Amino acid sequence: MMETAPPSWAMLSYLVSGVCFILALRGLSSPATSRRGNRFGMAGMALAVMTTLLLKAPVPAGDFLPQPTQADLVTLGQILAAIGFGGGIGFVTARKIKMTDMPQLVAAFHSLVGMAAVLVGWAAYLNPEAFGIAGADGIIHAQSRVEMGLGIAIGATTFSGSIIAFLKLAGKMSGSPIMIPARHVINLGTLLGIIGLVGYFTQDQGLWVIAVVTALSFLIGFLLIIPIGGADMPVVVSMLNSYSGWAAAAMGFTLHNTAMIITGALVGSSGAILSYIMCKAMNRSFLSVIAGGFGAAPEAGGGAAREQRPWKRGSAEDAAFLLKEAENVIIIPGYGMAVAQAQHVLREMGDQLKKHGVNVKYAIHPVAGRMPGHMNVLLAEANVPYDEVFELEDINGEFAQADVAFIIGANDVVNPAAKTDKSSPIYGMPVFDVDKAKTVMFIKRSMGGVGYAGVDNDVFYMDQTMMLLADAKKMVEDIIKALAH
């Protein structure tokens, strides 16, 4: 049987929720409006869920609902219990999660969206009459099979890929690329197999077809993400975000749910655009990211070369003196700041410097951290004023006038090899021109470490560079104490 069209009030309600989601994306485009964007998103989702529940509520037929009974009370109770259970887990997780763990939390959420798409697709396959996607003979409509096959394929790919991303981001497995022999041939063959089977599914709805599509899709998610290095993780997170959106949109067609189609399309398209922006910020193509390899271990001999080059070490007292005497200071945070949870003490240091009449600005690279906007989120958590935070293209020209470039936990995004060394894996990636600052202060744990790109950084050895070797949070705390004297 075919489902009757939703009543006009439901379509209007879904439209309003879609507008809320658009306003949410608009608000999330800036830290200053992100709270408002989140509120719009929550309001839109609440409206969409309430509308769907009302459509299935066990009430008599009339102008409000087209059929006398959509769901019994037991089923409705189960749905509400599931919402309460899942919402409770989400609420507790959001309250307890550390901001430094946000990238892996986002990856975990993407995996749940992917698995939800897989489960919905299989539920529709096993009981097509309940979804209104089959004829009287029980044969699923061809267009519904395409929607179902694509939804399951994209959802399964999103799930397994997000699990690998979560493990890499959480440090449960190596962040370096894991190269599988003949991976390009295997990946291409698997993708072509999935596409071919989805097409064949329109002719044969046998269980084996959809089962193989599901298995291959789980496999390709694993194969696509396992060779991608940590330096490409911002692109991976935004890419998986896009996948989860398209999976939701495909399932929206299966469920005849306008809100899911709108929401999925918004998430899918915005994630794709964000992936493009991330790739552009790294001067890499999307295909090169998928191919993997960026973030490999440094070449043999790289460590010896670093040991032979002279560098200058400074103390917290030295740094405090120079910072206090400066007029313009630009702070460049990176993943090391996130790991050390130094964002709060960094903001305190900035406040101290402003009391001494120093002009303080924060420079954020688009791919700093492990997800898009990672550094913005951390600085916002520490209540750093929005008007002091600048993107790469807005502040890069100011380093020539800066007295101090203060680098805390960043590496690849300040490496001049991206501009000068054509053999470098980061060549062409836009980076901060910290080498133009009068003084460079570089906080890192030791001289032995390199960034996720696995290449040495000439900034360490410049005449105007002072290396501050310590835990980022501890070093900033010591600088704050020295500034107070």
CSV table of C-alpha atoms in Angstrom, one decimal:
chain,number,residue,atom,x,y,z
A,1,MET,CA,0.0,0.0,0.0
A,2,MET,CA,1.1,3.6,-0.5
A,3,GLU,CA,1.1,6.0,2.4
A,4,THR,CA,-1.3,8.9,2.1
A,5,ALA,CA,0.3,12.4,1.8
A,6,PRO,CA,0.8,14.1,5.2
A,7,PRO,CA,-1.8,16.8,6.0
A,8,SER,CA,-1.0,20.4,5.1
A,9,TRP,CA,-0.3,21.4,8.8
A,10,ALA,CA,2.4,18.7,8.9
A,11,MET,CA,4.0,19.9,5.7
A,12,LEU,CA,4.0,23.5,7.0
A,13,SER,CA,5.5,22.3,10.3
A,14,TYR,CA,8.3,20.5,8.5
A,15,LEU,CA,8.9,23.6,6.4
A,16,VAL,CA,9.3,25.8,9.5
A,17,SER,CA,11.7,23.2,11.0
A,18,GLY,CA,13.7,23.4,7.7
A,19,VAL,CA,13.9,27.2,8.0
A,20,CYS,CA,15.1,26.7,11.6
A,21,PHE,CA,17.9,24.4,10.4
A,22,ILE,CA,18.9,27.0,7.7
A,23,LEU,CA,19.0,29.7,10.4
A,24,ALA,CA,21.0,27.3,12.6
A,25,LEU,CA,23.7,26.9,9.9
A,26,ARG,CA,23.7,30.6,9.4
A,27,GLY,CA,24.2,31.2,13.1
A,28,LEU,CA,27.0,28.6,13.4
A,29,SER,CA,29.0,30.4,10.8
A,30,SER,CA,30.3,32.8,13.4
A,31,PRO,CA,31.3,32.3,17.1
A,32,ALA,CA,29.4,35.5,18.0
A,33,THR,CA,26.1,34.0,16.8
A,34,SER,CA,26.8,30.3,17.4
A,35,ARG,CA,24.6,30.1,20.6
A,36,ARG,CA,21.7,31.5,18.7
A,37,GLY,CA,22.4,29.0,15.8
A,38,ASN,CA,22.3,26.1,18.3
A,39,ARG,CA,19.0,27.3,19.7
A,40,PHE,CA,17.5,27.4,16.2
A,41,GLY,CA,18.8,23.9,15.5
A,42,MET,CA,17.3,22.6,18.7
A,43,ALA,CA,13.9,24.3,18.0
A,44,GLY,CA,13.8,22.9,14.5
A,45,MET,CA,14.6,19.4,15.6
A,46,ALA,CA,12.1,19.5,18.4
A,47,LEU,CA,9.4,20.7,16.0
A,48,ALA,CA,10.2,18.0,13.5
A,49,VAL,CA,10.1,15.3,16.1
A,50,MET,CA,6.8,16.5,17.6
A,51,THR,CA,5.2,16.7,14.2
A,52,THR,CA,6.2,13.2,13.3
A,53,LEU,CA,4.9,11.9,16.7
A,54,LEU,CA,1.6,13.6,16.1
A,55,LEU,CA,1.3,12.1,12.7
A,56,LYS,CA,1.6,8.7,14.3
A,57,ALA,CA,-0.5,9.4,17.4
A,58,PRO,CA,-3.4,7.1,18.2
A,59,VAL,CA,-6.3,9.5,17.8
A,60,PRO,CA,-9.5,9.4,15.8
A,61,ALA,CA,-9.5,10.4,12.2
A,62,GLY,CA,-10.6,13.9,11.2
A,63,ASP,CA,-9.3,17.1,9.6
A,64,PHE,CA,-6.2,16.9,11.9
A,65,LEU,CA,-5.1,13.4,10.9
A,66,PRO,CA,-6.0,11.4,7.7
A,67,GLN,CA,-6.4,7.9,9.3
A,68,PRO,CA,-8.2,6.7,12.5
A,69,THR,CA,-5.2,5.0,14.1
A,70,GLN,CA,-1.5,5.5,13.1
A,71,ALA,CA,0.1,3.7,16.0
A,72,ASP,CA,-1.0,2.0,19.2
A,73,LEU,CA,-0.2,3.3,22.6
A,74,VAL,CA,2.4,0.6,23.3
A,75,THR,CA,4.4,1.6,20.1
A,76,LEU,CA,4.1,5.2,20.9
A,77,GLY,CA,5.4,4.5,24.4
A,78,GLN,CA,8.3,2.6,23.1
A,79,ILE,CA,9.2,5.5,20.8
A,80,LEU,CA,9.0,8.0,23.6
A,81,ALA,CA,11.1,5.7,25.8
A,82,ALA,CA,13.7,5.5,23.1
A,83,ILE,CA,13.8,9.3,22.7
A,84,GLY,CA,14.1,9.7,26.5
A,85,PHE,CA,16.9,7.1,26.7
A,86,GLY,CA,18.9,8.5,23.8
A,87,GLY,CA,18.3,12.1,24.8
A,88,GLY,CA,19.5,11.3,28.3
A,89,ILE,CA,22.7,9.8,27.0
A,90,GLY,CA,23.3,12.8,24.8
A,91,PHE,CA,22.6,15.2,27.7
A,92,VAL,CA,25.0,13.5,30.1
A,93,THR,CA,27.7,13.1,27.4
A,94,ALA,CA,27.4,16.8,26.4
A,95,ARG,CA,27.7,17.9,30.1
A,96,LYS,CA,30.7,15.7,30.8
A,97,ILE,CA,32.7,15.8,27.6
A,98,LYS,CA,35.9,17.8,27.6
A,99,MET,CA,36.3,20.4,24.9
A,100,THR,CA,39.6,18.7,23.9
A,101,ASP,CA,37.6,15.5,23.2
A,102,MET,CA,35.1,17.3,20.9
A,103,PRO,CA,36.6,16.0,17.6
A,104,GLN,CA,36.2,12.3,18.6
A,105,LEU,CA,32.7,13.0,20.0
A,106,VAL,CA,31.7,14.5,16.6
A,107,ALA,CA,33.1,11.5,14.8
A,108,ALA,CA,31.2,9.2,17.2
A,109,PHE,CA,27.9,11.1,16.5
A,110,HIS,CA,28.5,10.7,12.8
A,111,SER,CA,28.8,7.0,13.2
A,112,LEU,CA,25.4,6.9,15.0
A,113,VAL,CA,23.8,8.7,12.1
A,114,GLY,CA,25.3,6.3,9.7
A,115,MET,CA,24.1,3.2,11.7
A,116,ALA,CA,20.6,4.7,12.0
A,117,ALA,CA,20.4,5.0,8.2
A,118,VAL,CA,21.5,1.4,7.9
A,119,LEU,CA,18.9,0.1,10.4
A,120,VAL,CA,16.1,2.2,8.9
A,121,GLY,CA,17.0,0.8,5.4
A,122,TRP,CA,16.9,-2.7,6.6
A,123,ALA,CA,13.6,-2.2,8.5
A,124,ALA,CA,12.1,-0.9,5.3
A,125,TYR,CA,13.5,-3.9,3.4
A,126,LEU,CA,12.1,-6.4,5.8
A,127,ASN,CA,8.7,-4.8,6.2
A,128,PRO,CA,8.1,-2.7,3.1
A,129,GLU,CA,4.3,-2.6,3.5
A,130,ALA,CA,4.6,-0.7,6.8
A,131,PHE,CA,6.7,1.9,5.0
A,132,GLY,CA,4.4,2.2,2.0
A,133,ILE,CA,7.1,1.4,-0.5
A,134,ALA,CA,5.7,-1.9,-1.9
A,135,GLY,CA,2.8,-2.9,-4.1
A,136,ALA,CA,0.0,-5.4,-3.3
A,137,ASP,CA,2.3,-8.2,-4.5
A,138,GLY,CA,4.9,-7.3,-1.9
A,139,ILE,CA,7.4,-6.1,-4.5
A,140,ILE,CA,9.3,-3.0,-3.5
A,141,HIS,CA,9.1,-0.1,-5.9
A,142,ALA,CA,12.2,0.3,-8.1
A,143,GLN,CA,12.8,3.9,-7.0
A,144,SER,CA,12.4,2.9,-3.3
A,145,ARG,CA,15.1,0.2,-3.8
A,146,VAL,CA,17.5,2.9,-5.2
A,147,GLU,CA,16.8,5.1,-2.2
A,148,MET,CA,17.1,2.2,0.2
A,149,GLY,CA,20.3,0.9,-1.4
A,150,LEU,CA,22.0,4.3,-1.4
A,151,GLY,CA,20.9,5.1,2.1
A,152,ILE,CA,22.3,1.8,3.4
A,153,ALA,CA,25.5,2.1,1.4
A,154,ILE,CA,26.2,5.7,2.5
A,155,GLY,CA,25.1,5.0,6.1
A,156,ALA,CA,27.4,1.9,6.4
A,157,THR,CA,30.3,3.8,4.9
A,158,THR,CA,29.7,6.7,7.3
A,159,PHE,CA,29.5,4.3,10.3
A,160,SER,CA,32.7,2.3,9.7
A,161,GLY,CA,34.7,5.4,8.5
A,162,SER,CA,33.6,7.4,11.6
A,163,ILE,CA,34.6,4.6,13.9
A,164,ILE,CA,38.1,4.6,12.4
A,165,ALA,CA,38.2,8.4,12.7
A,166,PHE,CA,37.1,8.2,16.3
A,167,LEU,CA,39.8,5.7,17.1
A,168,LYS,CA,42.5,7.9,15.5
A,169,LEU,CA,41.3,11.1,17.1
A,170,ALA,CA,41.0,9.5,20.5
A,171,GLY,CA,44.5,8.0,20.3
A,172,LYS,CA,43.2,4.5,20.4
A,173,MET,CA,45.1,3.8,17.2
A,174,SER,CA,48.0,5.5,15.4
A,175,GLY,CA,47.2,8.8,13.7
A,176,SER,CA,49.7,8.0,11.0
A,177,PRO,CA,48.5,6.7,7.7
A,178,ILE,CA,48.2,2.9,7.5
A,179,MET,CA,49.0,2.0,3.9
A,180,ILE,CA,47.3,-1.2,2.6
A,181,PRO,CA,49.0,-2.7,-0.5
A,182,ALA,CA,47.1,-2.0,-3.7
A,183,ARG,CA,44.6,0.1,-1.7
A,184,HIS,CA,43.6,2.2,-4.7
A,185,VAL,CA,42.7,-0.8,-6.8
A,186,ILE,CA,40.8,-2.4,-3.8
A,187,ASN,CA,39.0,0.8,-3.1
A,188,LEU,CA,37.9,1.4,-6.7
A,189,GLY,CA,36.9,-2.2,-7.1
A,190,THR,CA,34.8,-2.1,-3.9
A,191,LEU,CA,33.1,1.2,-4.9
A,192,LEU,CA,32.3,-0.1,-8.3
A,193,GLY,CA,30.9,-3.3,-6.8
A,194,ILE,CA,28.6,-1.3,-4.4
A,195,ILE,CA,27.4,0.9,-7.3
A,196,GLY,CA,26.8,-2.1,-9.5
A,197,LEU,CA,24.9,-4.0,-6.8
A,198,VAL,CA,22.7,-1.1,-6.0
A,199,GLY,CA,21.8,-0.9,-9.7
A,200,TYR,CA,21.2,-4.7,-9.8
A,201,PHE,CA,19.0,-4.3,-6.6
A,202,THR,CA,16.4,-2.5,-8.8
A,203,GLN,CA,16.0,-5.8,-10.7
A,204,ASP,CA,16.4,-8.3,-8.0
A,205,GLN,CA,15.4,-7.5,-4.4
A,206,GLY,CA,16.9,-10.7,-3.1
A,207,LEU,CA,18.3,-10.7,0.5
A,208,TRP,CA,21.8,-11.5,-0.7
A,209,VAL,CA,22.0,-8.4,-2.8
A,210,ILE,CA,21.2,-5.9,0.0
A,211,ALA,CA,23.4,-8.0,2.5
A,212,VAL,CA,26.4,-7.8,0.2
A,213,VAL,CA,25.9,-4.0,-0.4
A,214,THR,CA,25.8,-3.5,3.4
A,215,ALA,CA,29.0,-5.6,4.0
A,216,LEU,CA,30.9,-3.9,1.2
A,217,SER,CA,29.9,-0.5,2.4
A,218,PHE,CA,31.1,-1.2,5.9
A,219,LEU,CA,34.3,-2.4,4.3
A,220,ILE,CA,34.9,0.7,2.1
A,221,GLY,CA,34.4,3.1,5.1
A,222,PHE,CA,37.2,1.3,6.8
A,223,LEU,CA,39.4,1.2,3.7
A,224,LEU,CA,38.9,4.9,2.9
A,225,ILE,CA,39.8,6.3,6.4
A,226,ILE,CA,42.5,3.9,7.6
A,227,PRO,CA,45.2,5.4,5.2
A,228,ILE,CA,44.4,9.0,6.1
A,229,GLY,CA,46.9,10.7,8.4
A,230,GLY,CA,46.1,13.0,11.4
A,231,ALA,CA,46.9,16.2,9.5
A,232,ASP,CA,43.9,15.5,7.2
A,233,MET,CA,41.5,14.9,10.1
A,234,PRO,CA,39.7,18.2,9.8
A,235,VAL,CA,38.8,17.2,6.2
A,236,VAL,CA,37.8,13.7,7.3
A,237,VAL,CA,35.5,15.1,10.0
A,238,SER,CA,33.7,17.5,7.6
A,239,MET,CA,33.6,14.7,4.9
A,240,LEU,CA,31.9,12.3,7.3
A,241,ASN,CA,29.5,15.0,8.3
A,242,SER,CA,28.5,15.3,4.6
A,243,TYR,CA,28.1,11.6,4.3
A,244,SER,CA,25.8,11.4,7.3
A,245,GLY,CA,23.7,14.1,5.8
A,246,TRP,CA,23.2,12.4,2.5
A,247,ALA,CA,22.4,9.1,4.3
A,248,ALA,CA,19.7,10.9,6.3
A,249,ALA,CA,18.3,12.5,3.1
A,250,ALA,CA,18.2,9.1,1.4
A,251,MET,CA,16.3,7.6,4.3
A,252,GLY,CA,14.0,10.6,4.3
A,253,PHE,CA,12.8,9.5,0.8
A,254,THR,CA,12.3,6.0,2.1
A,255,LEU,CA,10.3,7.2,5.1
A,256,HIS,CA,8.4,9.9,3.0
A,257,ASN,CA,9.6,12.4,5.6
A,258,THR,CA,10.1,15.9,4.3
A,259,ALA,CA,12.0,17.1,7.3
A,260,MET,CA,14.6,14.4,7.0
A,261,ILE,CA,15.1,15.2,3.3
A,262,ILE,CA,15.6,18.9,4.0
A,263,THR,CA,17.8,18.3,7.0
A,264,GLY,CA,19.9,15.7,5.3
A,265,ALA,CA,20.4,17.8,2.2
A,266,LEU,CA,21.4,20.8,4.3
A,267,VAL,CA,23.9,18.8,6.3
A,268,GLY,CA,25.2,17.0,3.2
A,269,SER,CA,25.8,20.1,1.1
A,270,SER,CA,27.2,22.2,4.0
A,271,GLY,CA,29.6,19.3,4.9
A,272,ALA,CA,30.7,19.1,1.3
A,273,ILE,CA,31.3,22.8,1.1
A,274,LEU,CA,33.2,22.7,4.4
A,275,SER,CA,35.4,19.8,3.0
A,276,TYR,CA,36.2,21.9,0.0
A,277,ILE,CA,37.2,24.9,2.2
A,278,MET,CA,39.4,22.6,4.3
A,279,CYS,CA,41.1,21.1,1.3
A,280,LYS,CA,41.6,24.6,-0.1
A,281,ALA,CA,43.2,25.7,3.2
A,282,MET,CA,45.6,22.8,2.9
A,283,ASN,CA,46.1,23.3,-0.9
A,284,ARG,CA,45.1,19.7,-1.4
A,285,SER,CA,42.4,18.1,-3.6
A,286,PHE,CA,39.6,16.1,-2.1
A,287,LEU,CA,40.8,13.0,-4.0
A,288,SER,CA,44.3,13.4,-2.6
A,289,VAL,CA,42.9,13.3,0.9
A,290,ILE,CA,40.9,10.2,0.2
A,291,ALA,CA,44.0,8.6,-1.3
A,292,GLY,CA,45.7,9.2,2.0
A,293,GLY,CA,49.4,9.4,2.8
A,294,PHE,CA,49.6,12.9,4.3
A,295,GLY,CA,50.9,12.7,7.8
A,296,ALA,CA,53.3,9.9,7.2
A,297,ALA,CA,56.4,9.4,9.4
A,298,PRO,CA,59.4,11.6,8.8
A,299,GLU,CA,62.0,10.4,6.4
A,300,ALA,CA,65.0,8.6,7.8
A,301,GLY,CA,67.7,11.0,8.9
A,302,GLY,CA,65.3,13.8,9.7
A,303,GLY,CA,65.9,13.5,13.4
A,304,ALA,CA,69.7,13.6,12.9
A,305,ALA,CA,69.3,16.8,10.8
A,306,ARG,CA,67.4,18.4,13.6
A,307,GLU,CA,70.0,17.5,16.2
A,308,GLN,CA,72.8,19.1,14.2
A,309,ARG,CA,71.1,22.5,13.8
A,310,PRO,CA,71.6,25.2,16.4
A,311,TRP,CA,68.6,26.6,18.3
A,312,LYS,CA,68.0,28.9,21.3
A,313,ARG,CA,66.1,27.9,24.4
A,314,GLY,CA,64.3,30.5,26.6
A,315,SER,CA,62.6,30.5,30.0
A,316,ALA,CA,59.3,31.7,31.2
A,317,GLU,CA,61.0,34.7,32.6
A,318,ASP,CA,62.6,35.6,29.3
A,319,ALA,CA,59.3,35.2,27.5
A,320,ALA,CA,57.4,37.3,30.1
A,321,PHE,CA,60.0,40.2,29.8
A,322,LEU,CA,59.7,40.3,25.9
A,323,LEU,CA,56.0,40.0,26.0
A,324,LYS,CA,55.6,42.8,28.5
A,325,GLU,CA,57.8,45.1,26.4
A,326,ALA,CA,56.0,44.3,23.1
A,327,GLU,CA,53.3,46.5,21.5
A,328,ASN,CA,51.7,43.8,19.2
A,329,VAL,CA,51.5,40.1,20.1
A,330,ILE,CA,49.9,37.5,17.8
A,331,ILE,CA,49.0,34.2,19.5
A,332,ILE,CA,48.8,31.1,17.2
A,333,PRO,CA,47.2,28.1,19.0
A,334,GLY,CA,47.3,24.5,17.7
A,335,TYR,CA,46.4,21.0,18.7
A,336,GLY,CA,49.1,21.0,21.4
A,337,MET,CA,47.2,23.7,23.2
A,338,ALA,CA,44.1,21.4,23.1
A,339,VAL,CA,46.0,18.4,24.4
A,340,ALA,CA,47.4,20.4,27.3
A,341,GLN,CA,44.0,22.1,27.9
A,342,ALA,CA,45.8,25.4,28.0
A,343,GLN,CA,43.1,27.6,26.5
A,344,HIS,CA,42.0,29.1,29.9
A,345,VAL,CA,45.5,30.0,31.0
A,346,LEU,CA,46.3,31.4,27.6
A,347,ARG,CA,43.3,33.7,27.8
A,348,GLU,CA,44.5,34.7,31.3
A,349,MET,CA,48.0,35.5,29.8
A,350,GLY,CA,46.3,37.6,27.1
A,351,ASP,CA,44.4,39.6,29.8
A,352,GLN,CA,47.6,40.2,31.7
A,353,LEU,CA,49.3,41.5,28.6
A,354,LYS,CA,46.4,43.8,27.8
A,355,LYS,CA,46.8,45.3,31.3
A,356,HIS,CA,50.4,46.2,30.4
A,357,GLY,CA,49.1,48.0,27.2
A,358,VAL,CA,49.9,45.2,24.8
A,359,ASN,CA,47.7,44.7,21.7
A,360,VAL,CA,46.8,41.0,21.7
A,361,LYS,CA,45.3,39.1,18.8
A,362,TYR,CA,44.7,35.4,18.2
A,363,ALA,CA,45.4,33.8,14.7
A,364,ILE,CA,43.4,30.7,13.8
A,365,HIS,CA,44.3,28.5,10.9
A,366,PRO,CA,41.4,26.7,9.2
A,367,VAL,CA,42.9,23.3,9.7
A,368,ALA,CA,44.4,23.8,13.2
A,369,GLY,CA,43.3,21.0,15.5
A,370,ARG,CA,41.5,17.9,14.6
A,371,MET,CA,38.2,19.2,13.3
A,372,PRO,CA,36.9,22.4,11.6
A,373,GLY,CA,36.7,25.2,14.0
A,374,HIS,CA,38.5,23.3,16.8
A,375,MET,CA,40.6,26.3,18.0
A,376,ASN,CA,37.6,28.6,17.7
A,377,VAL,CA,35.6,26.3,20.0
A,378,LEU,CA,38.4,26.1,22.6
A,379,LEU,CA,39.0,29.9,22.6
A,380,ALA,CA,35.2,30.5,22.9
A,381,GLU,CA,35.1,28.1,25.9
A,382,ALA,CA,37.9,30.2,27.5
A,383,ASN,CA,35.8,33.4,26.9
A,384,VAL,CA,38.4,35.0,24.5
A,385,PRO,CA,36.6,38.0,23.0
A,386,TYR,CA,35.4,37.3,19.5
A,387,ASP,CA,36.9,40.5,18.1
A,388,GLU,CA,40.4,39.4,19.1
A,389,VAL,CA,40.2,36.2,17.0
A,390,PHE,CA,41.2,36.3,13.3
A,391,GLU,CA,41.3,33.9,10.4
A,392,LEU,CA,44.4,33.3,8.3
A,393,GLU,CA,43.6,35.6,5.5
A,394,ASP,CA,42.6,38.4,7.8
A,395,ILE,CA,45.7,38.5,10.0
A,396,ASN,CA,48.6,37.1,7.9
A,397,GLY,CA,49.6,40.5,6.7
A,398,GLU,CA,50.1,41.8,10.3
A,399,PHE,CA,53.0,39.5,11.2
A,400,ALA,CA,55.5,41.9,9.7
A,401,GLN,CA,54.4,44.5,12.3
A,402,ALA,CA,54.2,42.0,15.2
A,403,ASP,CA,56.7,42.3,18.0
A,404,VAL,CA,56.0,38.7,19.1
A,405,ALA,CA,54.5,35.7,17.4
A,406,PHE,CA,53.5,33.4,20.2
A,407,ILE,CA,53.0,29.8,18.9
A,408,ILE,CA,51.5,27.3,21.4
A,409,GLY,CA,51.1,23.8,20.2
A,410,ALA,CA,50.9,24.5,16.4
A,411,ASN,CA,53.5,23.3,14.0
A,412,ASP,CA,52.6,22.5,10.3
A,413,VAL,CA,50.4,25.7,10.0
A,414,VAL,CA,53.5,27.9,10.7
A,415,ASN,CA,56.1,25.9,8.8
A,416,PRO,CA,57.7,28.0,6.0
A,417,ALA,CA,58.6,24.8,4.1
A,418,ALA,CA,55.0,25.1,2.8
A,419,LYS,CA,56.2,28.2,0.9
A,420,THR,CA,59.7,27.3,-0.1
A,421,ASP,CA,60.3,23.5,-0.3
A,422,LYS,CA,58.7,21.9,-3.3
A,423,SER,CA,59.6,18.5,-2.0
A,424,SER,CA,57.8,19.0,1.3
A,425,PRO,CA,54.4,17.2,1.7
A,426,ILE,CA,52.9,20.4,2.9
A,427,TYR,CA,54.2,22.5,0.0
A,428,GLY,CA,51.6,25.0,-1.2
A,429,MET,CA,49.5,24.9,2.0
A,430,PRO,CA,48.8,28.5,3.2
A,431,VAL,CA,50.6,29.0,6.5
A,432,PHE,CA,51.1,31.9,8.9
A,433,ASP,CA,54.0,34.2,8.1
A,434,VAL,CA,55.5,34.0,11.6
A,435,ASP,CA,59.0,34.2,10.2
A,436,LYS,CA,58.3,37.9,9.5
A,437,ALA,CA,57.7,38.7,13.2
A,438,LYS,CA,60.5,40.4,15.2
A,439,THR,CA,60.5,37.6,17.8
A,440,VAL,CA,59.0,34.1,17.7
A,441,MET,CA,58.2,32.2,20.8
A,442,PHE,CA,57.5,28.5,20.2
A,443,ILE,CA,56.1,26.3,22.9
A,444,LYS,CA,56.5,22.6,22.4
A,445,ARG,CA,57.4,19.6,24.6
A,446,SER,CA,60.7,18.7,23.0
A,447,MET,CA,62.8,19.4,19.9
A,448,GLY,CA,62.4,15.8,18.8
A,449,GLY,CA,58.7,16.0,17.9
A,450,VAL,CA,57.3,17.1,14.5
A,451,GLY,CA,53.8,17.9,13.3
A,452,TYR,CA,51.4,15.4,11.8
A,453,ALA,CA,52.9,16.1,8.4
A,454,GLY,CA,56.1,14.5,9.7
A,455,VAL,CA,58.5,17.3,8.5
A,456,ASP,CA,60.9,19.5,10.4
A,457,ASN,CA,60.2,23.2,10.9
A,458,ASP,CA,62.8,25.8,10.0
A,459,VAL,CA,61.1,28.2,12.5
A,460,PHE,CA,62.7,26.3,15.3
A,461,TYR,CA,66.2,27.4,14.2
A,462,MET,CA,65.6,31.0,13.1
A,463,ASP,CA,67.7,33.7,14.8
A,464,GLN,CA,64.6,35.4,16.3
A,465,THR,CA,63.1,32.2,17.6
A,466,MET,CA,63.0,31.3,21.3
A,467,MET,CA,62.1,27.7,22.0
A,468,LEU,CA,60.0,27.2,25.2
A,469,LEU,CA,60.2,23.5,25.8
A,470,ALA,CA,57.6,22.4,28.3
A,471,ASP,CA,54.0,21.3,28.7
A,472,ALA,CA,52.0,24.1,27.1
A,473,LYS,CA,49.8,24.8,30.1
A,474,LYS,CA,52.7,24.7,32.6
A,475,MET,CA,54.8,27.1,30.5
A,476,VAL,CA,51.9,29.6,30.2
A,477,GLU,CA,51.2,29.4,33.9
A,478,ASP,CA,54.9,30.2,34.6
A,479,ILE,CA,54.8,33.1,32.1
A,480,ILE,CA,51.7,34.5,33.9
A,481,LYS,CA,53.6,34.3,37.3
A,482,ALA,CA,56.6,36.1,35.7
A,483,LEU,CA,54.3,38.8,34.3
A,484,ALA,CA,52.9,39.5,37.8
A,485,HIS,CA,56.4,40.5,39.1
